[in-house]
Coordinates of C-alpha atoms in Angstrom, one line a residue:
M1 CA 56.6 133.3 119.8
I2 CA 55.7 129.4 119.2
I3 CA 56.2 128.4 115.5
T4 CA 54.9 124.7 115.4
D5 CA 54.6 124.3 111.7
I6 CA 57.8 127.4 110.0
S7 CA 55.8 127.1 106.5
T8 CA 53.1 129.0 107.8
M9 CA 55.1 131.7 109.5
L10 CA 54.2 134.6 107.5
P11 CA 52.1 136.1 107.3
A12 CA 50.6 135.0 110.0
F13 CA 53.5 135.5 112.9
A14 CA 54.5 138.8 111.3
Q15 CA 55.2 141.5 114.0
P16 CA 56.0 138.7 116.6
L17 CA 58.5 138.2 113.8
Y18 CA 59.8 141.7 113.3
N19 CA 59.2 141.9 117.4
L20 CA 63.0 139.4 117.4
L21 CA 64.2 141.6 114.4
A22 CA 64.2 144.6 116.4
S23 CA 64.9 143.2 120.2
G24 CA 68.5 144.6 119.9
V25 CA 68.9 141.2 121.7
Y26 CA 72.1 139.3 120.0
E27 CA 69.8 135.7 120.5
Q28 CA 66.7 137.0 120.0
Q29 CA 67.6 138.3 116.2
L30 CA 69.9 135.2 115.8
L31 CA 66.9 132.8 116.1
A32 CA 64.6 135.4 113.7
M33 CA 67.3 134.9 111.2
V34 CA 67.4 130.7 111.7
R35 CA 63.9 131.1 111.3
I36 CA 63.5 133.0 107.9
R37 CA 65.7 131.3 106.9
K38 CA 64.6 128.0 107.3
Y39 CA 61.7 129.6 105.8
L40 CA 62.8 130.4 103.0
S41 CA 64.3 127.0 102.3
L42 CA 61.1 125.5 101.5
Q43 CA 59.5 124.4 98.4
D44 CA 57.0 127.6 96.3
V45 CA 60.0 130.4 96.9
L46 CA 58.7 133.2 95.5
P47 CA 55.4 134.0 97.5
R48 CA 57.8 133.0 100.6
I49 CA 60.6 135.5 99.9
D50 CA 57.8 138.0 98.9
N51 CA 56.8 137.5 102.7
V52 CA 59.7 137.9 103.9
L53 CA 59.8 141.7 102.0
A54 CA 56.6 142.4 103.1
L55 CA 58.2 142.9 106.9
D56 CA 60.4 146.3 105.7
C57 CA 63.3 144.3 107.6
T58 CA 66.3 144.4 104.8
H59 CA 67.7 147.6 106.9
F60 CA 68.1 145.0 110.3
F61 CA 69.9 142.7 107.4
I62 CA 72.2 146.0 106.7
A63 CA 72.8 146.4 110.3
F64 CA 73.0 142.0 110.9
L65 CA 76.0 142.1 108.3
N66 CA 77.7 144.9 109.9
M67 CA 78.5 143.0 113.2
S68 CA 81.8 142.1 112.7
D69 CA 81.6 140.8 116.2
C70 CA 78.7 138.4 115.6
P71 CA 79.9 136.1 113.3
D72 CA 76.4 133.0 113.2
L73 CA 74.7 136.0 113.1
Q74 CA 76.4 137.2 109.5
Y75 CA 76.5 133.8 107.9
E76 CA 72.5 133.8 109.0
T77 CA 71.5 137.1 106.9
A78 CA 74.0 136.3 104.2
W79 CA 72.2 132.9 104.3
V80 CA 69.0 134.6 103.9
V81 CA 69.9 137.8 101.5
T82 CA 71.2 134.4 99.2
N83 CA 67.8 132.7 99.0
I84 CA 66.3 135.7 98.5
A85 CA 68.5 136.6 95.2
A86 CA 67.7 133.7 94.2
G87 CA 64.4 134.6 93.3
T88 CA 62.7 137.2 90.4
T89 CA 64.7 140.6 90.1
A90 CA 62.5 142.6 91.1
Q91 CA 63.2 140.8 94.3
T92 CA 66.5 141.4 94.2
E93 CA 66.4 145.1 93.1
R94 CA 64.5 145.2 96.7
L95 CA 67.7 144.2 98.1
V96 CA 70.4 145.7 96.2
E97 CA 67.9 149.4 96.2
A98 CA 68.3 149.0 100.1
G99 CA 72.4 148.7 100.1
I100 CA 72.6 145.5 100.6
L101 CA 76.3 144.9 98.2
T102 CA 77.9 147.0 100.6
P103 CA 77.9 144.6 104.0
L104 CA 78.5 142.2 101.5
I105 CA 82.2 143.6 99.8
H106 CA 82.4 144.8 103.5
N107 CA 82.5 142.0 105.1
L108 CA 84.1 139.4 101.7
R109 CA 86.5 141.7 102.6
V110 CA 87.7 141.5 105.9
S111 CA 85.2 138.8 107.8
R112 CA 88.3 135.7 108.8
C113 CA 85.2 133.5 108.9
V114 CA 85.3 130.9 106.0
H115 CA 82.3 130.4 106.4
V116 CA 80.9 134.1 106.2
Q117 CA 82.5 134.9 103.0
T118 CA 81.6 131.5 101.6
Q119 CA 78.4 132.9 101.7
T120 CA 78.4 136.2 101.1
I121 CA 80.1 134.4 98.1
W122 CA 77.1 132.9 97.2
A123 CA 75.6 135.6 97.7
L124 CA 77.1 137.7 95.1
G125 CA 77.2 135.1 93.4
N126 CA 73.2 135.3 92.3
I127 CA 72.8 139.4 92.5
S128 CA 75.6 139.1 89.7
G129 CA 73.5 136.5 87.5
D130 CA 70.7 139.0 87.6
G131 CA 72.1 141.3 85.0
P132 CA 75.2 143.4 83.5
P133 CA 74.2 146.2 85.8
Y134 CA 74.5 144.3 89.5
R135 CA 77.4 141.9 88.2
D136 CA 79.7 144.7 86.7
L137 CA 79.3 146.7 90.7
I138 CA 80.3 143.9 92.1
L139 CA 83.5 143.7 89.9
R140 CA 84.1 147.1 89.9
S141 CA 84.4 146.8 94.1
G142 CA 87.4 144.7 93.0
A143 CA 85.8 141.4 94.8
L144 CA 87.2 139.0 92.3
D145 CA 90.8 139.8 93.9
V146 CA 89.2 138.7 96.9
I147 CA 87.3 135.6 95.6
L148 CA 90.3 134.7 94.0
S149 CA 92.4 134.7 96.8
L150 CA 89.9 132.0 98.6
I151 CA 90.2 129.8 95.8
E152 CA 94.0 129.6 96.3
M153 CA 93.1 129.2 99.9
C154 CA 92.5 126.1 99.1
E155 CA 94.8 125.1 97.1
D156 CA 96.7 124.6 100.7
P157 CA 97.1 120.5 101.1
T158 CA 96.3 121.3 105.0
V159 CA 92.6 122.4 104.2
A160 CA 90.2 119.5 104.8
K161 CA 89.4 118.1 100.5
E162 CA 85.1 118.4 101.9
Q163 CA 85.8 122.5 102.8
K164 CA 88.0 122.3 100.1
Y165 CA 85.6 121.9 97.9
M166 CA 82.2 123.3 98.8
I167 CA 84.5 126.6 98.4
L168 CA 85.7 125.9 95.4
R169 CA 81.8 124.8 94.1
I170 CA 80.5 127.9 95.3
A171 CA 83.8 130.3 94.3
V172 CA 84.2 129.0 91.2
W173 CA 80.2 129.3 90.5
C174 CA 80.3 132.8 91.3
V175 CA 83.3 133.3 88.8
S176 CA 81.5 131.9 86.2
N177 CA 78.6 134.4 86.7
L178 CA 80.7 137.4 87.0
C179 CA 82.0 136.7 83.4
R180 CA 78.6 136.0 82.1
G181 CA 77.2 137.8 79.4
S182 CA 77.9 138.8 75.8
G183 CA 78.1 141.2 73.0
R184 CA 77.3 144.6 74.4
A185 CA 76.9 142.8 77.8
A186 CA 79.4 141.2 78.7
P187 CA 81.9 142.3 81.2
E188 CA 84.6 144.4 80.6
W189 CA 87.6 141.7 79.5
L190 CA 90.3 143.5 81.3
Q191 CA 88.4 142.9 84.8
V192 CA 87.4 139.2 84.7
T193 CA 91.4 138.4 82.9
P194 CA 92.9 138.0 86.3
A195 CA 90.9 134.9 86.8
F196 CA 92.0 132.8 83.9
P197 CA 95.3 131.7 85.1
M198 CA 93.5 130.1 88.0
L199 CA 90.5 128.9 86.6
R200 CA 93.5 127.0 84.4
R201 CA 94.8 125.7 86.9
L202 CA 90.8 124.1 88.1
M203 CA 90.7 122.5 84.7
Y204 CA 92.2 119.2 86.8
I205 CA 89.7 119.0 89.0
D206 CA 87.9 115.6 89.6
D207 CA 84.5 117.3 90.1
T208 CA 82.2 118.2 87.8
E209 CA 80.2 120.5 88.9
I210 CA 83.4 123.0 89.4
L211 CA 84.7 121.8 86.0
A212 CA 82.0 122.7 84.1
D213 CA 81.5 125.8 85.7
T214 CA 85.6 126.5 85.6
C215 CA 84.8 125.4 81.3
W216 CA 81.6 128.0 81.3
A217 CA 84.1 131.1 82.8
L218 CA 87.2 129.8 80.6
C219 CA 84.8 129.5 77.4
R220 CA 83.8 133.8 78.1
I221 CA 87.5 134.8 78.9
L222 CA 88.9 133.7 75.9
N223 CA 85.9 135.4 73.8
G224 CA 87.8 138.2 74.4
T225 CA 91.6 136.4 73.1
H226 CA 91.1 137.3 69.2
K227 CA 91.1 141.4 70.3
M228 CA 94.0 141.3 72.7
N229 CA 97.5 139.2 74.3
L230 CA 97.8 139.6 77.5
E231 CA 100.5 137.9 79.8
S232 CA 97.3 136.9 82.3
V233 CA 95.7 134.3 79.1
V234 CA 98.1 132.4 77.2
I235 CA 96.7 129.9 74.9
D236 CA 99.1 126.8 74.1
R237 CA 99.3 124.0 72.6
E238 CA 98.7 122.5 76.3
L239 CA 95.7 124.3 76.9
C240 CA 94.0 123.5 74.1
T241 CA 95.0 119.9 74.0
R242 CA 93.3 119.8 77.9
F243 CA 89.6 121.1 76.2
V244 CA 90.3 118.8 73.6
A245 CA 90.2 116.1 75.7
L246 CA 87.1 117.2 78.1
L247 CA 85.2 117.3 74.8
S248 CA 85.2 113.4 76.1
E249 CA 83.5 114.0 78.6
P250 CA 79.7 112.1 79.0
H251 CA 78.4 115.3 80.4
P252 CA 77.0 118.2 77.9
T253 CA 77.5 120.7 80.9
I254 CA 81.4 120.2 80.6
Q255 CA 81.6 119.1 76.8
V256 CA 79.3 122.5 75.4
P257 CA 82.0 125.2 76.9
S258 CA 85.2 123.2 76.0
L259 CA 84.0 123.4 72.7
R260 CA 83.2 127.1 72.7
S261 CA 86.1 127.5 74.1
L262 CA 88.1 125.5 70.8
I263 CA 85.7 127.8 68.8
N264 CA 86.4 131.1 70.6
I265 CA 90.4 129.8 70.3
A266 CA 90.2 129.1 65.9
S267 CA 88.6 132.6 65.6
G268 CA 91.7 134.1 66.5
P269 CA 95.1 134.3 65.0
E270 CA 96.0 131.5 62.3
H271 CA 99.2 130.5 65.7
H272 CA 96.1 129.8 67.6
T273 CA 94.5 127.5 64.9
Q274 CA 96.7 125.8 64.6
L275 CA 98.0 125.0 68.1
L276 CA 94.4 123.2 68.0
I277 CA 95.3 121.1 64.8
D278 CA 98.2 120.1 66.7
A279 CA 96.1 119.4 69.4
M280 CA 94.2 117.1 67.2
A281 CA 91.3 118.9 67.5
I282 CA 90.3 118.0 64.2
P283 CA 89.6 114.1 64.5
V284 CA 87.9 114.5 67.4
L285 CA 86.0 117.4 66.4
G286 CA 85.2 115.8 62.9
S287 CA 84.3 112.6 64.6
Q288 CA 81.1 110.3 64.5
E289 CA 80.9 111.0 68.4
L290 CA 80.4 114.6 68.2
L291 CA 78.8 115.1 64.8
A292 CA 76.1 111.9 66.2
H293 CA 75.8 113.3 68.9
R294 CA 71.9 113.5 70.9
N295 CA 72.2 116.7 71.2
S296 CA 71.8 119.1 68.6
T297 CA 73.9 122.2 69.9
I298 CA 76.8 119.5 70.3
R299 CA 76.5 118.3 67.2
R300 CA 76.4 122.2 65.6
D301 CA 79.2 123.1 67.7
A302 CA 81.6 120.1 66.1
L303 CA 80.6 121.7 62.8
L304 CA 81.7 125.7 64.1
G305 CA 84.6 124.9 65.5
I306 CA 85.9 122.8 62.0
S307 CA 84.3 125.9 59.8
N308 CA 87.2 128.1 62.1
I309 CA 89.8 126.1 61.1
T310 CA 89.0 124.8 57.6
A311 CA 88.1 129.5 57.4
G312 CA 92.3 129.2 58.0
T313 CA 95.4 128.4 56.2
A314 CA 95.5 126.4 52.9
D315 CA 97.0 124.0 54.9
Q316 CA 94.8 124.0 57.6
V317 CA 92.7 123.5 55.2
R318 CA 93.6 120.4 54.4
E319 CA 93.5 119.3 57.1
V320 CA 89.9 119.0 57.6
T321 CA 90.3 117.8 53.6
V322 CA 92.7 115.7 52.3
Q323 CA 94.9 114.2 55.3
D324 CA 93.2 111.4 57.4
N325 CA 91.7 110.2 53.6
G326 CA 89.7 113.5 54.0
N327 CA 87.6 111.2 56.7
V328 CA 86.1 114.2 59.1
M329 CA 85.1 116.5 55.4
R330 CA 83.7 113.0 54.1
R331 CA 81.0 113.0 57.2
V332 CA 80.5 116.8 56.8
L333 CA 79.2 116.4 53.5
E334 CA 77.5 113.7 55.2
I335 CA 75.2 115.8 56.7
L336 CA 74.4 117.7 54.3
R337 CA 73.9 114.8 51.9
R338 CA 71.9 113.0 53.7
G339 CA 70.6 115.5 56.7
D340 CA 71.3 116.2 60.2
V341 CA 70.9 112.1 61.5
G342 CA 71.4 113.1 65.7
G343 CA 69.5 110.9 67.9
E344 CA 67.3 113.1 69.6
D345 CA 63.5 114.2 69.3
L346 CA 62.6 117.3 70.0
G347 CA 58.4 117.2 69.2
E348 CA 56.8 118.5 67.3
D349 CA 56.5 122.0 67.7
S350 CA 60.1 122.3 67.6
D351 CA 61.1 125.1 65.0
S352 CA 64.2 123.8 63.6
Q353 CA 63.7 120.0 63.6
E354 CA 62.1 118.9 60.1
E355 CA 62.9 117.0 56.6
G356 CA 66.5 116.9 56.7
G357 CA 66.9 117.0 60.8
D358 CA 68.0 120.1 62.5
W359 CA 68.9 123.2 59.4
R360 CA 70.8 124.4 61.9
V361 CA 73.1 121.9 61.6
L362 CA 73.1 121.9 57.7
R363 CA 73.8 125.4 57.7
E364 CA 77.1 124.9 59.9
A365 CA 78.3 122.1 57.5
A366 CA 77.6 124.3 55.3
W367 CA 79.9 127.2 56.5
V368 CA 83.0 124.2 57.1
V369 CA 82.1 123.6 52.6
S370 CA 82.5 127.0 52.2
N371 CA 85.5 128.1 54.2
A372 CA 87.6 125.5 52.7
T373 CA 86.2 126.2 49.1
S374 CA 86.6 129.8 50.0
V375 CA 91.0 128.9 50.0
L376 CA 90.9 128.6 46.0
D377 CA 93.7 125.6 46.2
L378 CA 92.9 123.2 43.9
E379 CA 93.9 120.3 45.6
I380 CA 91.1 121.1 48.0
T381 CA 88.4 122.0 45.8
G382 CA 89.6 118.8 43.4
H383 CA 89.6 116.9 46.4
L384 CA 85.7 117.6 48.2
V385 CA 84.8 117.5 43.9
Y386 CA 86.1 115.0 42.4
R387 CA 86.4 112.3 45.7
L388 CA 83.6 113.2 47.9
D389 CA 81.2 114.2 45.2
L390 CA 80.4 117.7 46.4
L391 CA 78.3 119.5 44.1
P392 CA 76.1 116.9 44.0
S393 CA 75.3 117.4 47.2
I394 CA 74.7 120.7 46.7
A395 CA 72.0 120.1 44.4
Q396 CA 70.1 118.7 46.1
L397 CA 69.3 121.2 48.6
I398 CA 68.9 124.4 46.2
D399 CA 67.1 122.6 43.4
P400 CA 63.0 123.8 43.6
R401 CA 62.2 121.2 40.4
R402 CA 58.9 119.6 41.4
S403 CA 60.8 116.5 38.5
R404 CA 64.0 115.8 39.9
K405 CA 62.1 116.0 43.9
A406 CA 62.1 111.9 43.5
N407 CA 66.1 111.9 43.0
Y408 CA 66.6 113.1 46.1
V409 CA 67.2 112.2 49.6
L410 CA 66.8 116.2 51.1
P411 CA 64.7 118.1 48.0
A412 CA 65.0 121.6 47.9
I413 CA 65.6 121.6 51.6
G414 CA 68.0 125.1 51.2
L415 CA 64.6 126.8 49.7
T416 CA 63.3 127.0 53.1
H417 CA 66.3 128.3 55.1
P418 CA 67.2 131.4 52.9
A419 CA 70.8 131.5 55.7
L420 CA 71.3 127.7 54.6
L421 CA 70.7 128.5 50.8
T422 CA 73.1 131.3 50.6
K423 CA 76.0 129.3 52.7
L424 CA 75.9 127.1 50.0
L425 CA 75.3 129.2 46.2
D426 CA 78.8 130.3 47.9
I427 CA 80.3 126.9 47.9
V428 CA 79.7 126.7 44.1
F429 CA 80.8 130.5 43.7
N430 CA 84.0 129.6 45.2
V431 CA 83.8 125.7 43.2
L432 CA 83.6 127.2 40.1
R433 CA 86.1 130.2 41.0
C434 CA 88.5 128.0 41.5
N435 CA 87.7 126.2 37.9
E436 CA 88.4 129.8 36.6
H437 CA 92.3 129.8 37.8
H438 CA 92.5 126.3 37.0
P439 CA 90.2 126.0 33.7
K440 CA 91.1 122.6 32.5
E441 CA 89.0 121.2 35.9
Q442 CA 85.7 119.2 35.5
F443 CA 83.5 121.5 38.0
M444 CA 82.0 123.5 35.3
K445 CA 81.1 120.5 33.8
I446 CA 80.0 118.2 36.7
W447 CA 77.7 121.6 37.5
V448 CA 76.1 122.2 34.5
N449 CA 75.5 118.7 32.8
D450 CA 75.5 115.8 35.2
C451 CA 73.7 118.6 38.3
E452 CA 72.0 120.5 35.9
G453 CA 73.0 123.5 37.8
G454 CA 72.9 125.8 34.9
S455 CA 68.9 125.1 35.3
I456 CA 69.0 124.8 39.1
L457 CA 70.3 129.2 39.0
L458 CA 68.0 129.8 36.9
E459 CA 64.9 128.7 38.3
L460 CA 66.3 130.9 41.7
L461 CA 66.6 133.2 40.5
K462 CA 63.0 133.2 39.2
L463 CA 62.3 132.3 42.7
S464 CA 64.2 135.3 44.0
G465 CA 61.7 137.6 42.2
S466 CA 63.8 138.8 38.9
G467 CA 61.1 139.0 37.1
S468 CA 62.1 139.7 33.3
E469 CA 65.8 140.1 34.0
I470 CA 67.2 137.2 32.1
R471 CA 66.2 137.4 28.1
H472 CA 65.9 133.9 27.8
L473 CA 63.0 133.4 30.4
D474 CA 58.9 134.2 30.5
N475 CA 56.5 133.3 33.4
R476 CA 56.1 129.9 31.8
K477 CA 59.2 128.6 30.4
M478 CA 63.1 129.5 29.0
V479 CA 62.7 130.8 25.3
P480 CA 63.9 127.6 23.5
R481 CA 66.9 128.7 22.1
P482 CA 70.3 126.4 21.7
L483 CA 71.9 126.2 24.9
Q484 CA 76.2 125.9 24.9
H485 CA 77.5 123.0 27.1
L486 CA 73.8 123.2 29.4
R487 CA 71.6 120.7 29.5
F488 CA 68.0 121.2 30.6
P489 CA 65.3 118.1 31.2
Q490 CA 62.6 118.1 28.5
N491 CA 58.9 117.6 29.4
E492 CA 56.6 115.6 27.1
N493 CA 55.4 118.3 25.1
G494 CA 59.5 119.2 24.2
S495 CA 59.4 122.3 26.6
S496 CA 61.8 122.9 29.9
S497 CA 60.8 121.6 33.1
V498 CA 62.0 125.2 34.8
G499 CA 58.2 126.5 35.4
A500 CA 55.6 128.5 37.7
K501 CA 54.9 124.9 38.5
S502 CA 57.8 125.0 41.3
L503 CA 56.9 128.4 42.5
S504 CA 53.6 128.0 43.9
T505 CA 55.3 125.2 46.8
I506 CA 57.6 127.4 47.7
P507 CA 57.8 130.8 49.2
P508 CA 59.9 133.8 47.7
L509 CA 63.6 134.0 48.4
G510 CA 65.1 137.0 49.4
P511 CA 67.3 139.5 48.2
S512 CA 71.0 137.9 49.2
V513 CA 70.1 135.2 47.5
K514 CA 69.2 136.4 44.6
K515 CA 72.4 138.5 44.8
R516 CA 74.9 135.5 45.1
V517 CA 72.5 133.8 42.4
E518 CA 72.8 136.7 39.8
T519 CA 76.7 137.0 40.7
I520 CA 77.4 133.8 39.6
L521 CA 75.3 133.8 36.6
E522 CA 77.1 136.8 35.5
N523 CA 80.7 135.7 36.3
F524 CA 80.8 132.3 35.2
F525 CA 78.5 132.3 32.3
E526 CA 77.3 134.7 29.7
F527 CA 75.3 135.3 27.1
G528 CA 76.3 134.7 23.2
P529 CA 75.1 135.4 20.5
E530 CA 72.0 133.9 18.5
N531 CA 71.7 130.5 19.0
E532 CA 74.7 130.3 21.1
G533 CA 73.0 130.6 24.1
F534 CA 73.8 130.7 27.9
G535 CA 76.8 129.0 28.9
P536 CA 79.9 128.5 31.0
F537 CA 82.8 131.6 29.5
F538 CA 85.5 131.3 31.2
S539 CA 87.3 128.0 29.5
E540 CA 86.1 129.7 25.9
R541 CA 86.2 133.6 26.7
Q542 CA 88.9 136.0 24.9
G543 CA 89.8 138.9 26.0
G544 CA 91.4 138.3 29.4
S545 CA 89.6 137.4 33.1
R546 CA 86.6 139.3 33.3
P547 CA 86.5 140.5 36.9
L548 CA 85.0 139.5 39.6
H549 CA 81.8 140.6 40.5
E550 CA 82.2 143.3 43.5
G551 CA 80.3 142.7 47.0
Y552 CA 79.5 139.2 46.5
G553 CA 78.8 137.6 49.7
S554 CA 78.1 141.2 51.3
D555 CA 74.8 142.0 52.3
Y556 CA 75.3 145.4 53.5
Q557 CA 71.9 146.8 50.6
D558 CA 69.6 144.6 52.1
D559 CA 66.2 145.2 53.5
D560 CA 64.3 142.3 53.9
Q561 CA 63.6 140.7 57.4
E562 CA 62.6 137.4 56.0
D563 CA 66.1 136.9 54.9
D564 CA 66.7 135.7 58.8
L565 CA 70.3 135.8 58.3
D566 CA 71.4 135.1 61.7
D567 CA 75.2 133.9 61.0
D568 CA 78.0 136.8 60.2
D569 CA 78.2 136.7 56.7
F570 CA 80.7 139.2 56.4
N571 CA 83.5 137.2 58.7
Q572 CA 84.6 133.9 57.9
K573 CA 85.4 133.2 61.2
V574 CA 82.4 133.8 64.7
Y575 CA 83.3 133.7 67.7
Y576 CA 80.9 132.1 71.1
S577 CA 80.1 134.4 74.0
M578 CA 77.3 132.9 74.9
G579 CA 76.4 132.3 78.5
G580 CA 76.0 128.2 80.4
S581 CA 73.7 126.9 82.2
D582 CA 74.6 124.9 85.8
C583 CA 71.5 122.6 85.8
Q584 CA 71.4 120.3 82.5
T585 CA 71.4 116.7 82.4
E586 CA 72.8 115.2 79.6
D587 CA 69.6 113.7 78.3
V588 CA 67.7 117.1 77.1
D589 CA 68.6 118.3 74.5
F590 CA 69.2 122.1 74.8
D591 CA 69.5 124.9 73.1
I592 CA 72.6 127.4 74.3
D593 CA 71.9 130.6 72.8
D594 CA 69.0 130.1 75.1
M595 CA 71.4 129.8 77.9
E596 CA 72.3 133.1 78.9
E597 CA 68.9 134.2 81.1
R598 CA 69.6 134.6 84.7
V599 CA 70.6 131.8 86.7
G600 CA 70.4 131.7 90.7
R601 CA 71.2 129.0 93.2
M602 CA 69.0 128.5 96.5
N603 CA 71.1 127.2 99.1
L604 CA 68.7 124.7 100.6
A605 CA 70.9 122.4 102.8

């Protein structure tokens, strides 16, 4: 069989090629596998994979992999399997259903040829990247232990550097794929934790590709550290310090998993959070370099890391809000005040880019402040309100009144995203609750008089579909009753500017927003006798303090899908277990939330 152009080999030479595979002659079988390998290493590979599978020759592949005395044939066959498994899910299924995993795993265990083992790992990495069922089959086979042994062999100083890095690039990437998955699709944690000590040692390697896959694997394993405590998964200051140092890497494929590893560590117990603080994570997470990074995913994750720290103890929150003259929290509030001002342009079709930037970045900034104010510490809340002007920043984001739009940098951005709006209302609730514990403070006065917070809350209640539940509101204006401590801007005709005119441009708000607004009004305002109106009660109220409205901030009763609450509003700490991509470049704004797709690598050498 003479083929002058390998790209046209199939289907034109299908029968001669099949005859070579079935010949039983080693030389002819090796020639056939080399030609198939070269054919699959060309461009436009998916139809080429279909042409190879159409030969119905998978049983030959299995037979060749079992020929332990023919390492060259095993190697070429494993290479062909690698490239087929880098195709579609359906193409990989053809291999697995034919029984390809058994000889691959057997070769991984017993082969004495490093090249055969390495190419086998590559094939298993592609198969495991196709989804949890195949990944779990490989993990249950004990393949991870063999892969880790091969990685450990590379620590031998007698291994040539070129060979060492070739093995590590493939093996560590395969380990990362075996750790891939989140939620219900996550691997069983105890099956992947044996890789942790080896991966930890690889955090200092001087190869970008290996380091990126190492960080992704660690990130996925650290997803489980808040649930269990094992001797094999040791979280200490050295580990945290290394992750913090990796945030300075110029490659997002290293920065992002390092960020998410820190997030996962901070989602654990308070002593883990303290390790991050001791490792100087706060100044780095809150640095201008990360909070103004041109990649919105990095900006968002940096804020998420800070929010997990502010979900800790009061002393830990002070490290963010008060220490270093409050510079970190000042930058966070600047995001709420002026918007997400990252450097990238996602184009007109982005659903998260609008006036004010990526609203998801604003939401994470709101989480930072919400967690910080939830500890009800006077020093923390006072610093935010008095020195950092927290309440005016919140007011501009939730004020629906058109008459105030010109006064704000980001008018009513929160109204278009209920997940952001609810978090901003949580901040208001926390601040007013702190004022109730410390009645001499001026938080309520600033919110009501300086920010016109009473008008904002009443208008939000109307927008949330409350109808006539508040007695002094009709469809267009408030009943002209004197209001104690509250000032509402007046129109030329003397009526309140709160009215139906602004409703035409803002969509109805969901039940979780309504619940939060009603709770704030019920807990911190009350109806007084005629001519005393509707005002703050806790500083003048008699008979002791009123219990807080039960269930504040929980959405157990909410069925409205329009709320789009993609945060876990029942927990202050959030962990990440998302997967990572191995092919991102630093000038592409990628979303890690979309990185759980299957990852396959072709061997085109």
